[in-house]
Short mmCIF file of C-alpha atoms in Angstrom, two decimals:
data_model
loop_
_atom_site.label_atom_id
_atom_site.label_comp_id
_atom_site.label_asym_id
_atom_site.label_seq_id
_atom_site.Cartn_x
_atom_site.Cartn_y
_atom_site.Cartn_z
CA MET A 1 12.05 8.34 -1.10
CA SER A 2 14.55 5.90 0.42
CA ILE A 3 15.52 4.71 3.88
CA HIS A 4 19.21 4.05 4.56
CA VAL A 5 20.18 2.19 7.71
CA GLY A 6 23.71 1.61 8.95
CA ILE A 7 26.39 2.16 11.56
CA GLY A 8 29.30 4.47 12.28
CA GLY A 9 32.43 3.35 10.41
CA TRP A 10 33.23 -0.18 9.33
CA THR A 11 36.55 -0.93 11.06
CA TYR A 12 36.16 -2.19 14.63
CA GLU A 13 37.93 -5.26 15.99
CA PRO A 14 34.98 -6.65 18.05
CA TRP A 15 32.91 -6.83 14.83
CA ARG A 16 35.34 -9.47 13.50
CA GLY A 17 33.64 -12.75 14.22
CA THR A 18 30.35 -11.11 15.25
CA PHE A 19 29.42 -9.04 12.17
CA TYR A 20 32.22 -10.03 9.81
CA PRO A 21 32.63 -13.81 9.40
CA PRO A 22 35.67 -15.36 11.08
CA GLY A 23 38.69 -15.04 8.84
CA HIS A 24 37.07 -12.47 6.53
CA PRO A 25 39.84 -10.31 4.93
CA GLN A 26 40.06 -6.94 6.66
CA LYS A 27 40.66 -5.15 3.36
CA ARG A 28 37.22 -6.36 2.20
CA GLU A 29 35.25 -5.35 5.29
CA LEU A 30 33.71 -2.31 3.58
CA GLU A 31 32.59 -4.49 0.69
CA TYR A 32 30.92 -6.87 3.17
CA ALA A 33 29.28 -4.02 5.07
CA GLY A 34 27.99 -2.61 1.79
CA ARG A 35 26.19 -5.87 1.02
CA HIS A 36 24.55 -6.20 4.45
CA LEU A 37 23.75 -2.55 5.30
CA THR A 38 22.34 0.32 3.26
CA GLY A 39 24.39 3.18 4.72
CA LEU A 40 27.51 4.03 6.68
CA GLU A 41 28.62 7.12 8.56
CA ILE A 42 32.24 8.01 7.76
CA ASN A 43 33.78 9.27 11.01
CA GLY A 44 37.46 9.52 10.11
CA THR A 45 36.81 12.82 8.33
CA TYR A 46 35.98 14.36 11.71
CA TYR A 47 39.59 13.95 12.83
CA GLY A 48 41.49 14.72 9.63
CA SER A 49 41.39 15.00 5.87
CA GLN A 50 41.26 11.95 3.63
CA LYS A 51 42.70 11.43 0.15
CA PRO A 52 40.42 11.88 -2.87
CA GLU A 53 41.37 8.37 -3.97
CA SER A 54 40.06 6.97 -0.68
CA PHE A 55 36.60 8.41 -1.31
CA ALA A 56 36.63 7.01 -4.86
CA ASN A 57 37.66 3.57 -3.60
CA TRP A 58 34.97 3.58 -0.91
CA ALA A 59 32.33 4.45 -3.50
CA ALA A 60 33.50 1.61 -5.74
CA ALA A 61 33.28 -0.92 -2.89
CA VAL A 62 29.53 -0.55 -2.26
CA PRO A 63 26.50 -1.28 -4.47
CA ASP A 64 24.16 1.09 -6.25
CA GLY A 65 21.73 2.74 -3.87
CA PHE A 66 24.12 2.66 -0.91
CA ARG A 67 24.80 5.96 0.83
CA PHE A 68 27.65 7.31 2.95
CA SER A 69 27.17 10.22 5.30
CA VAL A 70 30.35 12.17 6.00
CA LYS A 71 31.11 13.63 9.41
CA ALA A 72 32.45 17.16 9.07
CA SER A 73 35.80 18.26 10.41
CA ARG A 74 35.99 19.10 14.11
CA PHE A 75 38.13 22.10 13.13
CA ALA A 76 35.03 23.61 11.52
CA THR A 77 32.62 23.01 14.42
CA ASN A 78 34.69 22.98 17.63
CA ARG A 79 35.39 26.68 17.96
CA LYS A 80 34.26 29.65 20.02
CA LEU A 81 32.97 31.60 17.02
CA LEU A 82 31.54 29.29 14.39
CA ALA A 83 31.45 32.06 11.80
CA ASP A 84 35.26 32.15 11.91
CA GLY A 85 35.43 28.63 10.48
CA ALA A 86 35.19 29.48 6.78
CA ALA A 87 38.67 28.20 5.94
CA SER A 88 38.09 24.93 7.79
CA VAL A 89 34.72 24.41 6.10
CA GLU A 90 36.31 24.98 2.70
CA LYS A 91 39.21 22.62 3.44
CA PHE A 92 36.80 19.91 4.50
CA LEU A 93 34.54 20.28 1.47
CA THR A 94 37.43 20.36 -1.03
CA GLN A 95 39.34 17.30 0.23
CA GLY A 96 37.68 15.08 -2.37
CA LEU A 97 34.49 13.86 -0.70
CA THR A 98 32.56 14.50 -3.91
CA ARG A 99 34.46 11.53 -5.38
CA LEU A 100 31.77 9.50 -3.59
CA GLY A 101 29.46 10.62 -6.40
CA ASP A 102 25.92 9.31 -6.11
CA ARG A 103 26.94 7.37 -2.99
CA LEU A 104 27.24 10.65 -1.07
CA GLY A 105 24.50 11.17 1.49
CA PRO A 106 24.27 14.02 4.01
CA ILE A 107 27.17 15.79 5.69
CA LEU A 108 26.93 15.59 9.48
CA TRP A 109 27.96 18.74 11.35
CA GLN A 110 28.35 17.77 15.01
CA PHE A 111 28.78 20.48 17.65
CA MET A 112 30.32 20.21 21.10
CA ALA A 113 28.03 19.42 24.00
CA THR A 114 29.15 22.68 25.60
CA LYS A 115 28.31 24.77 22.53
CA LYS A 116 25.37 27.05 23.32
CA PHE A 117 23.00 28.52 20.78
CA ASP A 118 23.91 32.00 19.56
CA ARG A 119 21.49 32.87 16.78
CA ASP A 120 23.63 35.37 14.89
CA ASP A 121 26.82 33.32 15.03
CA PHE A 122 25.01 30.10 14.11
CA ALA A 123 23.21 31.78 11.20
CA ARG A 124 26.50 33.08 9.85
CA PHE A 125 28.01 29.61 10.14
CA LEU A 126 25.11 27.98 8.29
CA ASP A 127 25.58 30.52 5.52
CA LEU A 128 29.05 29.03 4.99
CA LEU A 129 27.56 25.65 4.04
CA PRO A 130 26.96 25.49 0.28
CA ALA A 131 24.10 23.78 -1.52
CA THR A 132 26.50 22.19 -4.01
CA GLN A 133 30.15 21.20 -4.27
CA ASP A 134 31.77 20.36 -7.61
CA ASP A 135 28.24 20.47 -9.11
CA LEU A 136 27.09 17.75 -6.70
CA PRO A 137 24.09 18.62 -4.49
CA LEU A 138 24.86 18.65 -0.76
CA ARG A 139 22.61 17.91 2.18
CA HIS A 140 23.51 19.15 5.65
CA ALA A 141 22.51 17.59 9.00
CA LEU A 142 23.05 19.51 12.23
CA GLU A 143 23.76 17.62 15.45
CA VAL A 144 23.52 20.06 18.35
CA ARG A 145 24.03 18.75 21.87
CA HIS A 146 23.17 21.60 24.24
CA GLU A 147 19.73 22.32 25.70
CA SER A 148 19.89 25.95 24.57
CA PHE A 149 19.13 24.77 21.02
CA ARG A 150 15.57 23.99 22.06
CA ASP A 151 14.74 27.37 20.59
CA PRO A 152 12.24 28.15 17.80
CA ALA A 153 14.87 30.47 16.30
CA PHE A 154 17.21 27.49 15.75
CA VAL A 155 14.44 25.46 14.16
CA ASP A 156 13.61 28.37 11.87
CA LEU A 157 17.26 28.75 10.80
CA ALA A 158 17.45 25.07 9.85
CA ARG A 159 14.10 25.06 8.05
CA GLU A 160 14.91 28.19 6.04
CA ARG A 161 18.01 26.43 4.67
CA ASN A 162 16.52 22.93 4.23
CA MET A 163 18.98 21.51 6.78
CA ALA A 164 17.98 18.59 9.00
CA ILE A 165 18.21 18.74 12.78
CA VAL A 166 19.58 15.37 13.84
CA PHE A 167 17.16 13.23 15.82
CA ALA A 168 19.42 12.00 18.63
CA ASP A 169 18.14 9.11 20.70
CA SER A 170 20.57 9.45 23.59
CA GLU A 171 20.68 9.50 27.36
CA GLU A 172 23.21 12.34 27.29
CA PHE A 173 21.99 14.83 24.70
CA PRO A 174 18.70 16.57 23.92
CA CYS A 175 16.41 15.15 21.26
CA ILE A 176 14.94 17.84 19.04
CA ASP A 177 12.23 16.18 16.98
CA GLU A 178 11.52 18.74 14.26
CA ALA A 179 11.09 18.23 10.52
CA THR A 180 13.17 21.00 8.95
CA ALA A 181 14.36 19.46 5.66
CA ASP A 182 13.40 17.14 2.83
CA PHE A 183 15.23 14.33 4.65
CA THR A 184 15.54 12.97 8.18
CA TYR A 185 18.81 12.07 9.92
CA ALA A 186 18.64 9.95 13.08
CA ARG A 187 21.41 8.65 15.36
CA LEU A 188 20.26 5.90 17.73
CA GLN A 189 22.58 5.47 20.70
CA ARG A 190 20.94 3.07 23.16
CA THR A 191 21.94 -0.43 22.06
CA VAL A 192 22.68 -2.80 24.94
CA GLU A 193 24.98 -5.82 24.95
CA ASN A 194 22.56 -8.24 26.59
CA GLU A 195 20.22 -8.03 23.56
CA PRO A 196 21.57 -9.94 20.53
CA ALA A 197 20.16 -7.27 18.20
CA GLY A 198 20.98 -4.37 20.50
CA TYR A 199 17.32 -3.60 21.22
CA ASP A 200 14.38 -5.83 22.11
CA GLU A 201 11.91 -6.84 19.42
CA ALA A 202 9.24 -4.31 20.37
CA THR A 203 11.69 -1.40 20.32
CA LEU A 204 13.00 -2.39 16.89
CA ASP A 205 9.41 -2.63 15.64
CA GLY A 206 8.87 0.88 16.95
CA TRP A 207 11.91 2.24 15.13
CA ALA A 208 10.72 0.62 11.91
CA ASP A 209 7.33 2.33 12.29
CA ARG A 210 8.98 5.64 13.02
CA ALA A 211 11.29 5.35 9.99
CA ARG A 212 8.30 4.68 7.75
CA GLY A 213 6.55 7.68 9.26
CA TRP A 214 9.54 9.93 8.57
CA ALA A 215 9.58 8.71 4.97
CA LYS A 216 5.96 9.65 4.31
CA GLY A 217 5.61 12.43 1.83
CA GLY A 218 8.78 11.45 -0.03
CA ARG A 219 11.42 12.33 2.55
CA ASP A 220 14.63 10.31 2.50
CA VAL A 221 15.68 8.83 5.84
CA TYR A 222 19.20 8.19 7.12
CA LEU A 223 19.31 6.19 10.33
CA PHE A 224 22.51 5.11 12.05
CA PHE A 225 23.15 3.03 15.15
CA ILE A 226 25.97 4.84 16.95
CA ALA A 227 27.68 4.34 20.32
CA GLY A 228 25.78 2.41 22.99
CA ALA A 229 26.91 -1.22 22.92
CA LYS A 230 28.89 -0.72 19.74
CA VAL A 231 29.46 -4.43 19.20
CA ARG A 232 25.68 -4.85 18.73
CA ASN A 233 25.17 -1.98 16.29
CA PRO A 234 25.55 -4.02 13.07
CA ALA A 235 23.00 -6.55 14.33
CA ALA A 236 20.61 -3.73 15.22
CA ALA A 237 20.97 -2.21 11.76
CA GLN A 238 20.41 -5.54 10.04
CA ALA A 239 17.35 -6.27 12.20
CA LEU A 240 15.85 -2.90 11.28
CA ILE A 241 16.62 -3.37 7.57
CA ALA A 242 14.84 -6.74 7.70
CA ARG A 243 11.75 -5.13 9.23
CA LEU A 244 11.70 -2.34 6.66
CA GLY A 245 12.16 -4.81 3.84
CA SER A 246 9.10 -6.76 4.89
#
């Protein structure tokens, strides 16, 4: 069991001087993030393919025990019929992401907010997601953002395949709090700029308690501070890591 806490990406100008020390070399920002966080969500893969060498370099920049989640290609998930995305799924999975090796955490499959639940189409899409790639085990997290997914049939599909339904703490999207896999994936999206750590002390204490609860029974936990007051997300992640460490 492990709990990995981080943010989305590591390149963001407002973090320079707030998270990264003034004058810190930009080419070493990932190395710095790897020392102060325990996970990162790679978002660039959502927009386009990356080079295998990039994944290998990212893995080399972070310490043992660190985990990257990888956001799946929008060309696989943003379509009318998900089951027609086989070629896009394959292209995404074969771009070299397994070069992350043991630093590879879950793959995040994010669906459009307008995408409604169609059981047959969604089941056929989930069948396209393999359990391994290049002999490396894969974990899949499903971020659905339409109310129609509040359906026991969706929960059953995820549980049958050991895929996690993303716990989304958001003002915009539904939160489906169901344990469907041997890991939990949470995206917290309510940081505010007038709190130095993004959330007040009591709320951060609550998230620490919830993370420990998710981890009971040996489940791994991946928790990322995303969106909200983005400039505060690194501070929020560090504050939560401190609480979990104690």
